[in-house]
Amino acid sequence: MAELNLKQIADKLNGEFVGDVRKLVFWYDANGDFADEISNLELNHAKVLVMEPDSQFRTKYFLEREDTTTNYLVYAPFAKPAIRDNHLEDTIRYSKEFFADRISLICVDLGIPESLKPVLQKYAGFFKAKERTDRFYKLEIDQWTQESVEVGLMSVLCRVQALNFEEVVRVVLTGDGFEENKYLVDFKRYDLEDSFWKLVSLHFGYTESEPTLEKLAMTLLMTYAQKEVGKELPKDWSSLVSVKTGNVVVFMENIMNNIQYQDRFEAISAEVEETLRVEELLRGYPVEQLIDCDVFACIDRMIIRWMVERLCSEDLGTALLGKSIPEICELRGQKHFADRYAEAYAVLTNAFAMLKEAKYTGHPDADTMIRQYREKDYRIDTYHRQFYFYYDQLEDKEPFAQLRQLVENVYTNDYLSKICLAWNSAFSKADTASLSIPMQRRFYNRYLGGKNRAKTVVLISDALRYEVGMELMEALSKDANCASVKMDAMLSVLPSVTRIGMAALLPHKQLHMDSSAVMVDGAASTSTAQRGAILAAADPDARCYLFEDVERMGSAELAEAFRGVSTVYIYHNQIDARGDKQLTENEVYVACQEAIQEVFSLLIRLARNKAASHFLVTADHGFIYKRDQLTESDKISASGTNIDFGGRRYVVGANPVDADGVTSYSLSAMLGNDDPRMVTVPLGADVFKASGGSCYVHGGCSLQEMLVPVIELMTKTGQQKKVFQKAGISVVSILNKITNLITTLDFIQSEPVGDSVNEGKYRIFFVDAEDNKVSSENVLIADKKEVDAQKRISRLKFRFKDMKYDPNAQYYIVIYDDENDFTPITKQEVRIDMAFANDFGF
C-alpha cells in the first residue's frame, strides 16, 4: 500500500515540476506519516529536501542564495508553523504547497467517498502502522459506509480475514477473557470501543450504559436459552433476553458447532451458569421444556437425573414430547455437550434396553432355547456388558448408584438365574448329537477336515462368548475388505474351561482330562508348541502362533510365516487373561471391547496382506459376569470324597456332588470318551466355594459359558470388494419460499443403514449468494435402519437472522457431509421473502 501511495504522490508532484521555470513545492506532513518513506520518493525533475523544525532559516538561505536553479520538493515532517514563526512564509507565497496526508491517499486508493474521510481521519492513528494498513486493504471492502469502515478496522485488530462483524464479536468473546480483554484494549487504543458496543447493540440487541463482555455473554446465552426453552425464563433473567433473537441464535449456533471455539464457549457457558444460578432457577421447569436446550451443561445433568429417576422407578413407558428414554438419549447425543455426557447417555440407553428385555421366560426344549438366545436373548448380555463398559468410564458414578444396583438385581435375578435354571433343565434332557448346533469337539472335522479347501486362519480368542462374537461379526460385515461374513455357533464341552476347550478345537479321536492337563489322543495340549505338534500330526502344513507374535510381524515376516501352509491357528487371550485374575475381573467388559478391536484389526491386516482368504474366529468357552461379589455363605459347598478337581463353576469326581442347587452330567457324554466320572455344576448362576473371585466365572453349564461363536469370513483374491456408501439425505418439504424467521423442514434418509450402507452425518443451513450463513445450523445423523421410509423422516427447525431479505436475491439451502467442509453435496436455491424480520409475532 505504501509503495502505491508514493507512486501516486510522485505522479502528482512530477506534474508540478513540468516546464522551464524553476519551481519550489512545500509539503508540510503534520503527522509525519511519510517521514520513513520520503527517501524512496522518485521525482523526475526535482530533488527532495528534508527540512527539520529548527532549520527553516538555513533552508531559506540554501534555496535563495546557494542553489537558485534546481527544482525542490521541501518536505517538512511537522505541522506548518504560524506565519509569525515561519521564516519561509514569503518563499511559500511565490511557490506552491502540496497536501498528501495518508487518509486522503487511502480514500483515493480504495474509492472511499469524500463524505467518509472524516470517519477515517478519526482513526488516523490506526493507519500509522504499515502492517495494519496493509491488512485493511486486503479486506477488499466493496461497499463503503461508516459501519463497514469501523468493522474493517476491528476486523484487522482481531485478525479476521473478511469484513464480518459477527466474526469480530466471536474473536473478542472466544479469543480472550472478560477482564482486560486484549481486543477491547486495542479498540479503546484506537477509539473504536464505543463503535464496537453500538454495533453490538445494532446486531444483537444488547444495550447498556456501561456494557461489559460478561453481560454480553449473558445476553447471548440467555436469549438462546429462551428460544430453546420455549417458555418465559425466570424474572431474574428477563432483562438479559434480546429482541434480536434470530441473530443471536444463528451467532450462538455457529460458535457452538465449531470445534475451534468449543473449549472457550464451554468455559463462558460454565461461568454464566454459575453466576446466574441457572440450574437452581430452572429446577422447577418441566423437563420436557428443556429437552431441546443445550447452551448449559446443567441442562444435560437435569435431564439425565430425570431419566435415572424414571428408570429406578422402572417406569419404562415414560416419554418426553413423545420420545422414549433411548430417543431422548439419541436427541441429546446430537446436542452440544454430547461428548461430555456420552457415557452417561450410553449407560441410560443400555439400562433401559436391559430392564425392558430382562423379564426372562425359558423353554423346556434345548434347541428352542438356543434359537431364542441367538435371535434375541443374547442382547440382554450385551446390554449388561455395555452398561458396565460405559458406567466404569463415568467420572461421577454417584448419581447412577441406585440405577446400577437395579440393573444388577434385574440382570441377576430376573434373567441370569432364570436362564441358567431353564437351560440346565432343558440341556439335561437333550441328546447332544441331535441338537441344531454341533458340539465344540466336532469343530476340526466340521470346518477343516475337508479336502481341497482354501488356506484357513483360525483365530481362537479365549472367552470370546457368543454375544461378544456378534458385535465382532457386525463390525466385520461393515468393512470393505470383507467379501462375506456369517455367524455360526457351537456348544462347548463341560467343564467349559480353557484347557479342555482349546483341546476340543484340535484334531482328535479322544480327549481325556485330569486335574492339570488335557490329553489329545494321548498327547499333552497345554502349550502352543504341543498344540502345534497335534495339528501337524493331522496336517503337516498346519502352524500355530500366539496372537502377539503375529501382531509383531512385518509384511515380509507375515508372507514368510503364511507361505505354503494350509491351516494357521492363532491364539488370542485378552478376556480370560483379565477376567481370571481377581484384581482385574471387573475389567472384563473393557477386555471384551479390546478383544473385538484387536481381533478385528488383525483379521483385516491379514486380509490386506493376502495371508489367507478364509478366516474362522471362535472361542474355547464363554463366561458369566456379575458385578456384585457373593459372600461365602452364598457359595455352594462341594466338600466330600471322590472329588478329583474343580473350579468356581464345576467339580469333577467319581460321583455327583451332594448339595442343593446343583446338577451333574456324564463326563463321557461331554468329552465323547469312556471317562466314568461326573461333572457337577450349579443349576443357576451360583459358584462353588473356591479360591479366586466370583464376579467373572466360567466352567459351568449356561448358555453364556457354553454357546461359543464361529465367525466365518471370506476375502477372496480377485473378488470385488464390497462397496459401501453413506446413507444420503434430501429435503422432503416443498421449499419454494421462506416467509418466517423460524421455519421447520422435513428431511428423509434415502436408504436404511445396512450391510452396504453406513450412517452419515450432515450439516444443514441457509446461505446467501456470497455463501454467508443466514440461518442456524442443524446436524442430522442418518443412522436409521427402518425399511419403512416414513420412519426415516426427521424434522429440523431453522432460525433466520434478523435482517432485511431481498425477495429477488439468491439464497440457498446447503447440505454438507460433516467430513467435507469444502463442497456442499446439495445446494438448492430458495426465495426468502419476509414481511418484517425482527421476531415480532414469531
mmCIF file of N, CA and C in Angstrom, residues 612-689:
data_model
loop_
_atom_site.group_PDB
_atom_site.id
_atom_site.type_symbol
_atom_site.label_atom_id
_atom_site.label_comp_id
_atom_site.label_asym_id
_atom_site.label_seq_id
_atom_site.Cartn_x
_atom_site.Cartn_y
_atom_site.Cartn_z
ATOM 1 N N ALA A 612 -4.269 -65.003 3.805
ATOM 2 C CA ALA A 612 -5.251 -66.059 3.574
ATOM 3 C C ALA A 612 -6.513 -65.405 3.057
ATOM 4 N N SER A 613 -7.433 -66.221 2.574
ATOM 5 C CA SER A 613 -8.713 -65.703 2.092
ATOM 6 C C SER A 613 -9.884 -66.241 2.910
ATOM 7 N N HIS A 614 -9.597 -67.185 3.806
ATOM 8 C CA HIS A 614 -10.649 -67.824 4.589
ATOM 9 C C HIS A 614 -10.261 -67.746 6.062
ATOM 10 N N PHE A 615 -11.157 -67.181 6.878
ATOM 11 C CA PHE A 615 -10.870 -66.993 8.295
ATOM 12 C C PHE A 615 -12.011 -67.542 9.129
ATOM 13 N N LEU A 616 -11.655 -68.151 10.249
ATOM 14 C CA LEU A 616 -12.627 -68.602 11.245
ATOM 15 C C LEU A 616 -12.247 -67.996 12.588
ATOM 16 N N VAL A 617 -13.228 -67.433 13.273
ATOM 17 C CA VAL A 617 -12.999 -66.903 14.617
ATOM 18 C C VAL A 617 -13.900 -67.663 15.576
ATOM 19 N N THR A 618 -13.312 -68.210 16.612
ATOM 20 C CA THR A 618 -14.109 -68.949 17.592
ATOM 21 C C THR A 618 -13.489 -68.778 18.975
ATOM 22 N N ALA A 619 -13.988 -69.549 19.937
ATOM 23 C CA ALA A 619 -13.529 -69.428 21.327
ATOM 24 C C ALA A 619 -13.519 -70.788 21.987
ATOM 25 N N ASP A 620 -12.798 -70.864 23.090
ATOM 26 C CA ASP A 620 -12.765 -72.097 23.869
ATOM 27 C C ASP A 620 -13.979 -72.211 24.779
ATOM 28 N N HIS A 621 -14.468 -71.084 25.272
ATOM 29 C CA HIS A 621 -15.631 -71.056 26.173
ATOM 30 C C HIS A 621 -16.106 -69.616 26.292
ATOM 31 N N GLY A 622 -17.239 -69.438 26.942
ATOM 32 C CA GLY A 622 -17.737 -68.108 27.249
ATOM 33 C C GLY A 622 -17.526 -67.800 28.720
ATOM 34 N N PHE A 623 -18.429 -67.030 29.309
ATOM 35 C CA PHE A 623 -18.280 -66.705 30.731
ATOM 36 C C PHE A 623 -19.575 -66.102 31.257
ATOM 37 N N ILE A 624 -19.660 -66.063 32.571
ATOM 38 C CA ILE A 624 -20.709 -65.320 33.285
ATOM 39 C C ILE A 624 -20.016 -64.202 34.048
ATOM 40 N N TYR A 625 -20.636 -63.039 34.025
ATOM 41 C CA TYR A 625 -20.087 -61.930 34.804
ATOM 42 C C TYR A 625 -21.213 -61.227 35.544
ATOM 43 N N LYS A 626 -21.014 -61.061 36.840
ATOM 44 C CA LYS A 626 -21.897 -60.255 37.677
ATOM 45 C C LYS A 626 -21.020 -59.274 38.442
ATOM 46 N N ARG A 627 -21.487 -58.062 38.635
ATOM 47 C CA ARG A 627 -20.652 -57.058 39.274
ATOM 48 C C ARG A 627 -20.515 -57.288 40.785
ATOM 49 N N ASP A 628 -21.562 -57.732 41.440
ATOM 50 C CA ASP A 628 -21.529 -57.832 42.900
ATOM 51 C C ASP A 628 -20.951 -59.172 43.345
ATOM 52 N N GLN A 629 -19.977 -59.094 44.236
ATOM 53 C CA GLN A 629 -19.355 -60.295 44.774
ATOM 54 C C GLN A 629 -20.338 -61.047 45.681
ATOM 55 N N LEU A 630 -20.270 -62.392 45.619
ATOM 56 C CA LEU A 630 -21.064 -63.218 46.540
ATOM 57 C C LEU A 630 -20.331 -63.342 47.872
ATOM 58 N N THR A 631 -21.088 -63.426 48.948
ATOM 59 C CA THR A 631 -20.482 -63.728 50.242
ATOM 60 C C THR A 631 -20.210 -65.219 50.318
ATOM 61 N N GLU A 632 -19.351 -65.615 51.211
ATOM 62 C CA GLU A 632 -19.004 -67.031 51.348
ATOM 63 C C GLU A 632 -20.233 -67.868 51.678
ATOM 64 N N SER A 633 -21.162 -67.285 52.440
ATOM 65 C CA SER A 633 -22.354 -68.038 52.829
ATOM 66 C C SER A 633 -23.273 -68.309 51.647
ATOM 67 N N ASP A 634 -23.114 -67.519 50.577
ATOM 68 C CA ASP A 634 -23.952 -67.704 49.390
ATOM 69 C C ASP A 634 -23.362 -68.710 48.407
ATOM 70 N N LYS A 635 -22.149 -69.164 48.679
ATOM 71 C CA LYS A 635 -21.493 -70.088 47.760
ATOM 72 C C LYS A 635 -21.820 -71.532 48.129
ATOM 73 N N ILE A 636 -21.789 -72.394 47.110
ATOM 74 C CA ILE A 636 -22.138 -73.805 47.309
ATOM 75 C C ILE A 636 -20.920 -74.559 47.833
ATOM 76 N N SER A 637 -21.148 -75.340 48.868
ATOM 77 C CA SER A 637 -20.072 -76.157 49.420
ATOM 78 C C SER A 637 -20.005 -77.478 48.660
ATOM 79 N N ALA A 638 -18.800 -77.786 48.152
ATOM 80 C CA ALA A 638 -18.614 -79.026 47.388
ATOM 81 C C ALA A 638 -17.663 -79.972 48.104
ATOM 82 N N SER A 639 -17.637 -79.937 49.409
ATOM 83 C CA SER A 639 -16.737 -80.805 50.176
ATOM 84 C C SER A 639 -17.229 -82.247 50.118
ATOM 85 N N GLY A 640 -16.312 -83.156 50.186
ATOM 86 C CA GLY A 640 -16.681 -84.579 50.177
ATOM 87 C C GLY A 640 -15.576 -85.405 49.560
ATOM 88 N N THR A 641 -15.781 -86.660 49.490
ATOM 89 C CA THR A 641 -14.779 -87.570 48.937
ATOM 90 C C THR A 641 -15.005 -87.757 47.437
ATOM 91 N N ASN A 642 -14.037 -88.390 46.841
ATOM 92 C CA ASN A 642 -14.109 -88.728 45.412
ATOM 93 C C ASN A 642 -14.194 -87.497 44.504
ATOM 94 N N ILE A 643 -13.646 -86.367 44.967
ATOM 95 C CA ILE A 643 -13.572 -85.176 44.119
ATOM 96 C C ILE A 643 -12.145 -85.083 43.590
ATOM 97 N N ASP A 644 -12.014 -85.093 42.269
ATOM 98 C CA ASP A 644 -10.686 -85.045 41.660
ATOM 99 C C ASP A 644 -10.173 -83.606 41.531
ATOM 100 N N PHE A 645 -10.989 -82.735 40.990
ATOM 101 C CA PHE A 645 -10.582 -81.336 40.830
ATOM 102 C C PHE A 645 -11.838 -80.528 40.497
ATOM 103 N N GLY A 646 -11.686 -79.216 40.533
ATOM 104 C CA GLY A 646 -12.835 -78.359 40.238
ATOM 105 C C GLY A 646 -12.469 -76.894 40.202
ATOM 106 N N GLY A 647 -13.448 -76.084 40.017
ATOM 107 C CA GLY A 647 -13.276 -74.634 39.971
ATOM 108 C C GLY A 647 -14.501 -73.975 40.557
ATOM 109 N N ARG A 648 -14.668 -72.705 40.267
ATOM 110 C CA ARG A 648 -15.790 -71.977 40.862
ATOM 111 C C ARG A 648 -17.135 -72.365 40.260
ATOM 112 N N ARG A 649 -17.113 -72.939 39.033
ATOM 113 C CA ARG A 649 -18.388 -73.283 38.405
ATOM 114 C C ARG A 649 -18.520 -74.770 38.087
ATOM 115 N N TYR A 650 -17.588 -75.608 38.539
ATOM 116 C CA TYR A 650 -17.702 -77.039 38.255
ATOM 117 C C TYR A 650 -16.871 -77.838 39.250
ATOM 118 N N VAL A 651 -17.242 -79.106 39.391
ATOM 119 C CA VAL A 651 -16.486 -80.075 40.192
ATOM 120 C C VAL A 651 -16.498 -81.393 39.435
ATOM 121 N N VAL A 652 -15.338 -82.020 39.283
ATOM 122 C CA VAL A 652 -15.222 -83.310 38.610
ATOM 123 C C VAL A 652 -14.851 -84.371 39.634
ATOM 124 N N GLY A 653 -15.600 -85.461 39.648
ATOM 125 C CA GLY A 653 -15.315 -86.543 40.591
ATOM 126 C C GLY A 653 -16.024 -87.818 40.186
ATOM 127 N N ALA A 654 -15.759 -88.844 40.929
ATOM 128 C CA ALA A 654 -16.356 -90.143 40.606
ATOM 129 C C ALA A 654 -17.863 -90.125 40.777
ATOM 130 N N ASN A 655 -18.343 -89.314 41.708
ATOM 131 C CA ASN A 655 -19.776 -89.259 41.992
ATOM 132 C C ASN A 655 -20.265 -87.813 41.930
ATOM 133 N N PRO A 656 -21.546 -87.615 41.705
ATOM 134 C CA PRO A 656 -22.101 -86.263 41.744
ATOM 135 C C PRO A 656 -21.931 -85.644 43.127
ATOM 136 N N VAL A 657 -21.787 -84.342 43.196
ATOM 137 C CA VAL A 657 -21.701 -83.645 44.474
ATOM 138 C C VAL A 657 -23.065 -83.640 45.133
ATOM 139 N N ASP A 658 -23.063 -83.948 46.414
ATOM 140 C CA ASP A 658 -24.317 -83.984 47.171
ATOM 141 C C ASP A 658 -24.551 -82.607 47.793
ATOM 142 N N ALA A 659 -25.247 -81.748 47.098
ATOM 143 C CA ALA A 659 -25.527 -80.394 47.594
ATOM 144 C C ALA A 659 -26.776 -79.874 46.911
ATOM 145 N N ASP A 660 -27.380 -78.881 47.554
ATOM 146 C CA ASP A 660 -28.558 -78.261 46.953
ATOM 147 C C ASP A 660 -28.135 -77.338 45.818
ATOM 148 N N GLY A 661 -29.007 -77.207 44.823
ATOM 149 C CA GLY A 661 -28.785 -76.247 43.754
ATOM 150 C C GLY A 661 -27.753 -76.660 42.740
ATOM 151 N N VAL A 662 -27.498 -77.987 42.592
ATOM 152 C CA VAL A 662 -26.523 -78.444 41.599
ATOM 153 C C VAL A 662 -27.135 -79.543 40.743
ATOM 154 N N THR A 663 -26.484 -79.801 39.633
ATOM 155 C CA THR A 663 -26.848 -80.931 38.787
ATOM 156 C C THR A 663 -25.567 -81.514 38.210
ATOM 157 N N SER A 664 -25.628 -82.745 37.717
ATOM 158 C CA SER A 664 -24.423 -83.417 37.235
ATOM 159 C C SER A 664 -24.631 -83.988 35.848
ATOM 160 N N TYR A 665 -23.519 -84.041 35.090
ATOM 161 C CA TYR A 665 -23.524 -84.600 33.745
ATOM 162 C C TYR A 665 -22.391 -85.613 33.617
ATOM 163 N N SER A 666 -22.607 -86.554 32.748
ATOM 164 C CA SER A 666 -21.579 -87.566 32.494
ATOM 165 C C SER A 666 -20.429 -86.947 31.716
ATOM 166 N N LEU A 667 -19.216 -87.097 32.233
ATOM 167 C CA LEU A 667 -18.063 -86.548 31.556
ATOM 168 C C LEU A 667 -17.841 -87.228 30.207
ATOM 169 N N SER A 668 -18.176 -88.513 30.127
ATOM 170 C CA SER A 668 -18.006 -89.235 28.860
ATOM 171 C C SER A 668 -18.901 -88.646 27.767
ATOM 172 N N ALA A 669 -20.130 -88.234 28.140
ATOM 173 C CA ALA A 669 -21.033 -87.636 27.156
ATOM 174 C C ALA A 669 -20.526 -86.275 26.695
ATOM 175 N N MET A 670 -19.875 -85.530 27.603
ATOM 176 C CA MET A 670 -19.358 -84.211 27.264
ATOM 177 C C MET A 670 -18.109 -84.298 26.402
ATOM 178 N N LEU A 671 -17.210 -85.250 26.730
ATOM 179 C CA LEU A 671 -15.927 -85.332 26.044
ATOM 180 C C LEU A 671 -15.910 -86.360 24.918
ATOM 181 N N GLY A 672 -16.967 -87.172 24.845
ATOM 182 C CA GLY A 672 -17.007 -88.185 23.798
ATOM 183 C C GLY A 672 -16.015 -89.302 24.029
ATOM 184 N N ASN A 673 -15.818 -89.671 25.321
ATOM 185 C CA ASN A 673 -14.896 -90.760 25.643
ATOM 186 C C ASN A 673 -15.569 -91.720 26.623
ATOM 187 N N ASP A 674 -14.783 -92.535 27.279
ATOM 188 C CA ASP A 674 -15.353 -93.503 28.203
ATOM 189 C C ASP A 674 -15.047 -93.158 29.652
ATOM 190 N N ASP A 675 -14.807 -91.862 29.911
ATOM 191 C CA ASP A 675 -14.493 -91.423 31.279
ATOM 192 C C ASP A 675 -15.729 -91.623 32.159
ATOM 193 N N PRO A 676 -15.604 -92.388 33.231
ATOM 194 C CA PRO A 676 -16.784 -92.686 34.067
ATOM 195 C C PRO A 676 -17.144 -91.567 35.045
ATOM 196 N N ARG A 677 -16.349 -90.537 35.140
ATOM 197 C CA ARG A 677 -16.579 -89.506 36.155
ATOM 198 C C ARG A 677 -17.754 -88.588 35.783
ATOM 199 N N MET A 678 -18.123 -87.818 36.773
ATOM 200 C CA MET A 678 -19.233 -86.869 36.603
ATOM 201 C C MET A 678 -18.718 -85.441 36.781
ATOM 202 N N VAL A 679 -19.319 -84.516 36.039
ATOM 203 C CA VAL A 679 -19.032 -83.098 36.241
ATOM 204 C C VAL A 679 -20.279 -82.466 36.836
ATOM 205 N N THR A 680 -20.117 -81.881 38.014
ATOM 206 C CA THR A 680 -21.233 -81.269 38.733
ATOM 207 C C THR A 680 -21.149 -79.760 38.591
ATOM 208 N N VAL A 681 -22.268 -79.135 38.275
ATOM 209 C CA VAL A 681 -22.318 -77.682 38.057
ATOM 210 C C VAL A 681 -23.509 -77.103 38.816
ATOM 211 N N PRO A 682 -23.450 -75.800 39.167
ATOM 212 C CA PRO A 682 -24.615 -75.158 39.783
ATOM 213 C C PRO A 682 -25.772 -75.096 38.789
ATOM 214 N N LEU A 683 -26.983 -75.253 39.286
ATOM 215 C CA LEU A 683 -28.154 -75.131 38.424
ATOM 216 C C LEU A 683 -28.358 -73.687 37.944
ATOM 217 N N GLY A 684 -28.071 -72.765 38.840
ATOM 218 C CA GLY A 684 -28.244 -71.362 38.495
ATOM 219 C C GLY A 684 -26.917 -70.699 38.176
ATOM 220 N N ALA A 685 -26.805 -69.442 38.564
ATOM 221 C CA ALA A 685 -25.582 -68.681 38.291
ATOM 222 C C ALA A 685 -24.666 -68.650 39.498
ATOM 223 N N ASP A 686 -24.857 -69.567 40.442
ATOM 224 C CA ASP A 686 -24.066 -69.588 41.662
ATOM 225 C C ASP A 686 -22.683 -70.160 41.402
ATOM 226 N N VAL A 687 -21.839 -70.114 42.440
ATOM 227 C CA VAL A 687 -20.489 -70.662 42.341
ATOM 228 C C VAL A 687 -20.209 -71.550 43.540
ATOM 229 N N PHE A 688 -19.239 -72.435 43.362
ATOM 230 C CA PHE A 688 -18.752 -73.242 44.463
ATOM 231 C C PHE A 688 -17.758 -72.438 45.292
ATOM 232 N N LYS A 689 -17.581 -72.889 46.512
ATOM 233 C CA LYS A 689 -16.545 -72.282 47.348
ATOM 234 C C LYS A 689 -15.190 -72.701 46.804
#
